Coordinates of C-alpha atoms and ligand atoms in Angstrom, one line a residue:
M15 CA 47.3 10.8 23.1
Q16 CA 50.5 9.7 24.9
F17 CA 50.5 13.1 26.7
Y18 CA 46.9 12.7 27.6
K19 CA 47.4 9.2 29.0
F20 CA 50.4 10.4 30.9
S21 CA 48.7 13.5 32.3
G22 CA 45.7 11.4 33.2
L23 CA 47.9 9.0 35.1
F24 CA 49.6 11.9 36.8
L25 CA 46.2 13.3 37.9
V26 CA 45.1 10.0 39.3
L27 CA 48.3 9.7 41.3
Y28 CA 47.9 13.3 42.4
F29 CA 44.3 13.0 43.5
T30 CA 45.0 9.6 45.2
V31 CA 47.8 11.1 47.1
A32 CA 46.5 14.5 47.8
F33 CA 42.8 13.9 48.5
G34 CA 42.6 10.2 49.2
A35 CA 39.7 9.6 46.8
Y36 CA 38.3 10.8 43.5
C37 CA 35.6 9.7 41.1
D38 CA 35.9 9.0 37.3
K39 CA 33.0 10.1 35.1
E40 CA 33.9 7.2 32.8
T41 CA 32.7 4.7 35.5
L42 CA 29.1 6.0 35.2
H43 CA 27.5 3.5 32.8
F44 CA 24.0 4.7 32.4
S45 CA 22.1 4.8 29.1
G46 CA 21.2 8.2 27.8
L47 CA 23.8 10.1 30.0
K48 CA 26.0 12.6 28.1
K49 CA 29.6 11.8 28.8
E50 CA 31.2 15.1 27.9
G51 CA 33.1 17.2 30.3
T52 CA 35.7 16.6 33.0
R53 CA 36.5 13.0 33.7
L54 CA 37.8 13.2 37.2
Y55 CA 36.0 14.7 40.2
L56 CA 37.3 15.3 43.7
S57 CA 35.3 14.2 46.7
G58 CA 32.6 16.8 47.2
E59 CA 32.6 17.9 43.5
G60 CA 29.7 17.1 41.2
F61 CA 27.7 17.9 38.2
S62 CA 24.2 18.2 36.9
P63 CA 23.6 15.3 34.5
S64 CA 22.3 16.0 31.0
C65 CA 20.8 13.4 28.7
I66 CA 21.0 12.7 25.1
K67 CA 18.0 12.9 22.7
G68 CA 15.4 10.3 23.5
Y69 CA 16.0 10.6 27.2
R70 CA 15.3 13.2 29.9
E71 CA 16.7 13.9 33.3
A72 CA 15.1 11.6 35.9
K73 CA 15.4 14.3 38.6
P74 CA 15.5 17.8 37.0
G75 CA 18.0 20.0 38.8
G76 CA 19.5 17.0 40.6
R77 CA 23.2 16.6 40.9
I78 CA 25.6 13.7 40.9
I79 CA 28.3 14.1 43.5
C80 CA 31.6 12.4 44.2
Q81 CA 31.7 11.3 47.8
N82 CA 35.0 9.8 48.9
G83 CA 35.5 7.8 45.7
T84 CA 31.9 6.9 44.9
W85 CA 29.2 8.6 43.0
K86 CA 26.1 9.6 44.8
G87 CA 22.9 11.0 43.4
H88 CA 19.7 9.9 41.7
F89 CA 20.2 6.8 39.6
P90 CA 19.7 6.2 36.8
P91 CA 20.2 9.8 36.0
C92 CA 18.4 9.6 32.6
I93 CA 15.1 7.9 31.6
V94 CA 13.7 7.1 28.2
V95 CA 11.0 9.6 27.1
N96 CA 7.6 8.5 25.9
C97 CA 5.8 9.7 22.8
S98 CA 3.8 12.9 23.5
G99 CA 2.8 13.6 19.9
A100 CA -0.3 12.2 18.2
P101 CA 0.2 8.8 16.6
P102 CA 0.4 8.8 12.8
P103 CA -3.1 8.9 11.2
I104 CA -4.1 6.5 8.4
Q105 CA -6.5 6.7 5.5
N106 CA -9.8 5.0 5.8
G107 CA -9.2 4.1 9.4
R108 CA -8.3 5.4 12.8
V109 CA -6.3 4.8 15.9
K110 CA -8.1 2.5 18.3
R111 CA -5.8 2.3 21.3
Y112 CA -2.3 3.5 22.3
T113 CA -0.4 4.5 25.4
G114 CA 2.6 6.3 24.0
T115 CA 5.0 4.5 26.4
H116 CA 8.4 3.8 25.0
G117 CA 8.4 0.4 23.1
S118 CA 4.6 0.2 22.8
G119 CA 2.6 0.0 19.6
I120 CA -0.6 1.4 18.3
E121 CA -3.8 -0.5 17.6
Y122 CA -5.6 0.7 14.5
E123 CA -8.9 -0.1 13.0
C124 CA -10.4 0.4 9.6
D125 CA -13.6 2.2 8.6
K126 CA -16.7 0.4 7.5
F127 CA -16.1 -1.5 4.2
Y128 CA -12.3 -1.5 4.8
F129 CA -10.0 -4.2 6.2
L130 CA -6.5 -4.2 7.5
A131 CA -4.4 -5.3 4.5
R132 CA -1.1 -4.6 6.2
D133 CA -0.5 -4.7 9.9
S134 CA 0.9 -1.8 11.8
T135 CA 4.6 -1.8 12.8
V136 CA 4.4 1.7 14.3
Q137 CA 6.1 1.8 17.7
C138 CA 7.1 4.5 20.1
L139 CA 10.8 4.6 20.3
F140 CA 12.7 7.2 22.3
G141 CA 9.9 9.7 22.1
E142 CA 9.2 9.2 18.4
W143 CA 6.7 7.2 16.4
K144 CA 8.7 4.8 14.1
G145 CA 7.6 2.1 11.6
M146 CA 5.0 1.7 9.0
A147 CA 1.4 2.6 9.5
P148 CA -1.1 -0.1 8.5
F149 CA -3.0 0.0 5.3
C150 CA -6.8 -0.1 5.1
K151 CA -8.1 -1.6 1.8
D152 CA -11.6 -1.4 0.4
T153 CA -13.5 -4.6 0.5
R154 CA -15.7 -3.4 -2.3
C155 CA -15.0 -3.8 -6.0
L156 CA -15.2 -1.2 -8.8
P157 CA -16.4 -2.1 -12.3
K158 CA -13.3 -0.4 -13.7
S159 CA -11.0 -2.8 -12.0
L160 CA -12.4 -5.8 -14.0
S161 CA -10.0 -7.2 -16.5
H162 CA -12.7 -8.4 -18.8
K163 CA -15.0 -5.4 -19.1
K164 CA -16.0 -5.0 -22.7
G165 CA -19.3 -3.2 -22.8
V166 CA -19.6 -2.9 -19.0
S167 CA -20.9 0.4 -17.7
P168 CA -18.0 2.2 -16.1
D169 CA -20.4 3.8 -13.5
I170 CA -18.5 3.6 -10.3
R171 CA -21.3 4.9 -8.0
N172 CA -22.5 1.4 -7.4
L173 CA -19.7 -0.5 -5.8
T174 CA -20.1 -4.3 -5.4
L175 CA -19.9 -5.4 -1.8
S176 CA -17.5 -8.2 -0.8
G177 CA -19.2 -11.5 -1.2
E178 CA -21.6 -10.2 -3.8
S179 CA -21.7 -10.5 -7.6
L180 CA -21.6 -7.6 -10.0
K181 CA -25.0 -6.1 -10.8
V182 CA -24.3 -6.2 -14.5
Q183 CA -25.0 -3.0 -16.3
C184 CA -24.0 -2.8 -19.9
I185 CA -23.5 0.2 -22.2
E186 CA -25.7 0.7 -25.3
G187 CA -25.2 -2.0 -27.9
F188 CA -24.3 -4.6 -25.2
V189 CA -26.4 -7.1 -23.2
P190 CA -25.5 -9.2 -20.2
S191 CA -23.6 -12.3 -21.2
G192 CA -24.7 -14.2 -18.1
V193 CA -21.3 -14.1 -16.5
K194 CA -21.3 -12.3 -13.2
P195 CA -17.9 -11.6 -11.6
L196 CA -17.8 -12.1 -7.8
C197 CA -16.2 -9.6 -5.5
S198 CA -14.2 -10.9 -2.6
R199 CA -12.3 -8.5 -0.3
G200 CA -11.8 -5.9 -3.1
V201 CA -10.7 -8.5 -5.7
W202 CA -12.8 -9.7 -8.6
T203 CA -13.2 -13.3 -9.4
E204 CA -13.8 -13.3 -13.1
Y205 CA -14.6 -16.2 -15.4
G206 CA -12.5 -15.2 -18.5
V207 CA -15.3 -13.4 -20.3
S208 CA -16.8 -10.0 -20.0
P209 CA -20.1 -9.7 -18.1
C210 CA -21.5 -7.9 -21.2
K211 CA -21.6 -9.0 -24.8
E212 CA -22.2 -7.2 -28.0
L213 CA -25.8 -7.1 -29.3
N214 CA -26.2 -9.0 -32.6
C215 CA -28.1 -7.5 -35.5
T216 CA -31.4 -9.0 -36.6
V217 CA -32.5 -8.9 -40.2
S218 CA -35.8 -7.1 -39.8
E219 CA -36.8 -6.8 -43.5
V220 CA -36.1 -8.7 -46.7
P221 CA -36.6 -6.4 -49.7
N222 CA -38.0 -7.3 -53.0
G223 CA -34.8 -9.0 -54.0
T224 CA -32.6 -11.3 -52.1
L225 CA -30.4 -10.5 -49.2
T226 CA -27.3 -12.7 -49.3
E227 CA -24.0 -13.2 -47.7
I228 CA -20.9 -15.0 -48.8
G229 CA -21.3 -18.6 -47.9
E230 CA -18.1 -20.0 -49.4
R231 CA -15.1 -18.3 -51.1
K232 CA -12.6 -20.2 -53.3
V233 CA -9.4 -18.8 -54.7
W234 CA -7.4 -20.6 -57.4
R235 CA -3.9 -19.5 -58.0
W236 CA -1.6 -20.8 -60.7
S237 CA 1.1 -18.2 -60.8
K238 CA 2.2 -15.3 -58.8
F239 CA -0.1 -12.9 -60.7
R240 CA -2.8 -15.1 -62.1
R241 CA -5.7 -16.4 -60.0
A242 CA -9.4 -17.0 -60.1
R243 CA -11.9 -16.4 -57.4
K244 CA -15.3 -18.0 -56.9
E245 CA -17.8 -16.9 -54.2
T246 CA -21.0 -18.8 -53.3
F247 CA -23.8 -16.7 -51.9
V248 CA -26.4 -17.9 -49.5
K249 CA -29.8 -16.3 -48.9
V250 CA -30.5 -14.6 -45.6
T251 CA -34.0 -14.6 -44.3
K252 CA -35.9 -12.3 -41.9
G253 CA -35.3 -12.9 -38.2
E254 CA -31.8 -14.2 -38.6
T255 CA -29.1 -12.6 -36.4
R256 CA -25.5 -11.7 -37.2
S257 CA -22.8 -10.5 -34.9
P258 CA -21.5 -7.0 -35.1
G259 CA -19.1 -6.3 -38.0
H260 CA -20.8 -8.8 -40.2
E261 CA -21.7 -7.6 -43.7
L262 CA -24.6 -8.7 -45.9
R263 CA -24.6 -8.2 -49.6
M264 CA -26.9 -6.3 -52.0
F265 CA -28.9 -4.2 -49.6
E266 CA -27.2 -4.5 -46.3
L267 CA -30.5 -3.9 -44.8
M268 CA -30.0 -4.5 -41.1
A269 CA -31.5 -3.2 -38.0
C270 CA -30.0 -3.4 -34.6
N271 CA -32.4 -4.1 -31.7
Ligands
NAG29 C1 36.8 8.2 53.1 O1 37.6 7.0 53.0 C2 38.7 6.9 53.9 C3 39.5 5.6 53.6 O2 38.7 4.6 53.2 C4 38.1 7.0 55.3 O3 39.2 7.0 56.2 C5 37.3 8.2 55.5 O4 36.7 8.2 56.8 C6 36.2 8.3 54.5 N1 35.5 9.6 54.6 C7 34.1 9.7 54.5 C8 33.6 11.0 54.6 O5 33.4 8.7 54.3
NAG30 C1 6.5 6.7 30.3 O1 5.3 6.1 30.5 C2 5.4 5.1 31.6 C3 4.0 4.4 31.6 O2 3.0 5.3 31.6 C4 5.8 5.8 32.8 O3 6.0 4.8 33.8 C5 7.1 6.5 32.6 O4 7.5 7.2 33.8 C6 7.0 7.5 31.5 N1 8.3 8.0 31.2 C7 8.5 9.3 31.1 C8 9.9 9.7 30.8 O5 7.6 10.1 31.3
NAG31 C1 -27.2 1.6 -8.5 O1 -27.9 0.7 -7.6 C2 -29.3 1.1 -7.5 C3 -29.9 0.1 -6.5 O2 -29.4 -1.2 -6.6 C4 -29.9 1.0 -8.9 O3 -31.3 1.4 -8.7 C5 -29.2 1.9 -9.8 O4 -29.7 1.8 -11.1 C6 -27.7 1.6 -9.8 N1 -27.0 2.6 -10.6 C7 -26.0 2.3 -11.4 C8 -25.4 3.4 -12.1 O5 -25.5 1.2 -11.4
NAG32 C1 -24.6 -13.2 -31.3 O1 -24.4 -14.2 -32.1 C2 -23.4 -15.1 -31.7 C3 -23.1 -16.1 -32.8 O2 -24.2 -16.3 -33.6 C4 -23.8 -15.8 -30.4 O3 -22.8 -16.6 -29.9 C5 -24.1 -14.7 -29.4 O4 -24.6 -15.2 -28.2 C6 -25.1 -13.7 -29.9 N1 -25.2 -12.6 -29.0 C7 -26.3 -12.1 -28.5 C8 -26.2 -10.9 -27.6 O5 -27.4 -12.7 -28.7
NAG33 C1 -41.5 -4.4 -53.2 O1 -42.5 -4.6 -54.3 C2 -43.7 -4.0 -54.1 C3 -44.6 -4.3 -55.2 O2 -43.9 -4.5 -56.4 C4 -43.5 -2.5 -53.9 O3 -44.8 -1.9 -53.7 C5 -42.6 -2.2 -52.8 O4 -42.3 -0.9 -52.6 C6 -41.3 -3.0 -53.0 N1 -40.5 -2.8 -51.8 C7 -39.2 -2.5 -51.8 C8 -38.5 -2.3 -50.5 O5 -38.6 -2.2 -52.9

């Protein structure tokens, strides 16, 4: 380093004395210009500028020449490149407008039924597309994304449009509960209950006996192993309904409608 400094100083003195004027490449402050190579140039000497990635030569084949102590040539020697490649594509949407100029962005738009859930940060920087592409989200709702969906038909062919309520379709053994979830921008507004409820069983026939169910159950316990139990049965008549899982005594004659 010492030697370099010393020899540099020596060269400066030498050029100043011998040739009157010289140019130092270090004094060329232009963005994108490669700084490698000889530092000092005599009057009349020059070089072809080359540029770093993201820039290109402003005047291809042009030269920068040292003329009596000052640099002459086409300035700035390097210019930022634009984006020539196609902008990044997105799902369920497309590019609406873009120029590809350095620093510019891209305008995207979503397909029908979709909305921009995240804005684009894509920008052309030094010839490359950088940033995050936007995200197009479906405004429609699927029955499978309901959180209360017991007995709801999972058929996803019929999507619910934003602003509309679910056209309730229940699987076998279930009937609409009257609660209709509302779809807004791809998100369901539910009311804490499933849109379908289990079908109850109706006692369709009472046989020549009595159909009963446990009305009351009492358990007496006077030690760990000794206890007595008493159950009271009540009569069930035709036409009454019971929820699924309920058990009737004696005949268990039940028919589901
Ligand atoms: C270079 O500079 C010197 C001193 O300033 C001057 O005498 C000479 O004429 C200049 N030559 C040219 C070619 O400009
Ligand atoms: C980039 O695009 C701008 C605007 O269209 C243009 O002025 C500029 O010269 C272009 N740069 C390059 C390196 O082509
Ligand atoms: C889908 O919607 C159409 C028209 O509203 C209806 O006729 C059809 O039964 C629905 N199918 C399903 C599986 O939801
Ligand atoms: C079944 O019975 C329960 C209780 O009796 C009732 O709350 C419910 O609404 C009934 N369900 C149907 C589908 O009728
Ligand atoms: C009920 O009694 C009648 C007459 O005794 C008989 O004909 C009928 O088969 C009985 N029904 C059942 C379900 O046992």
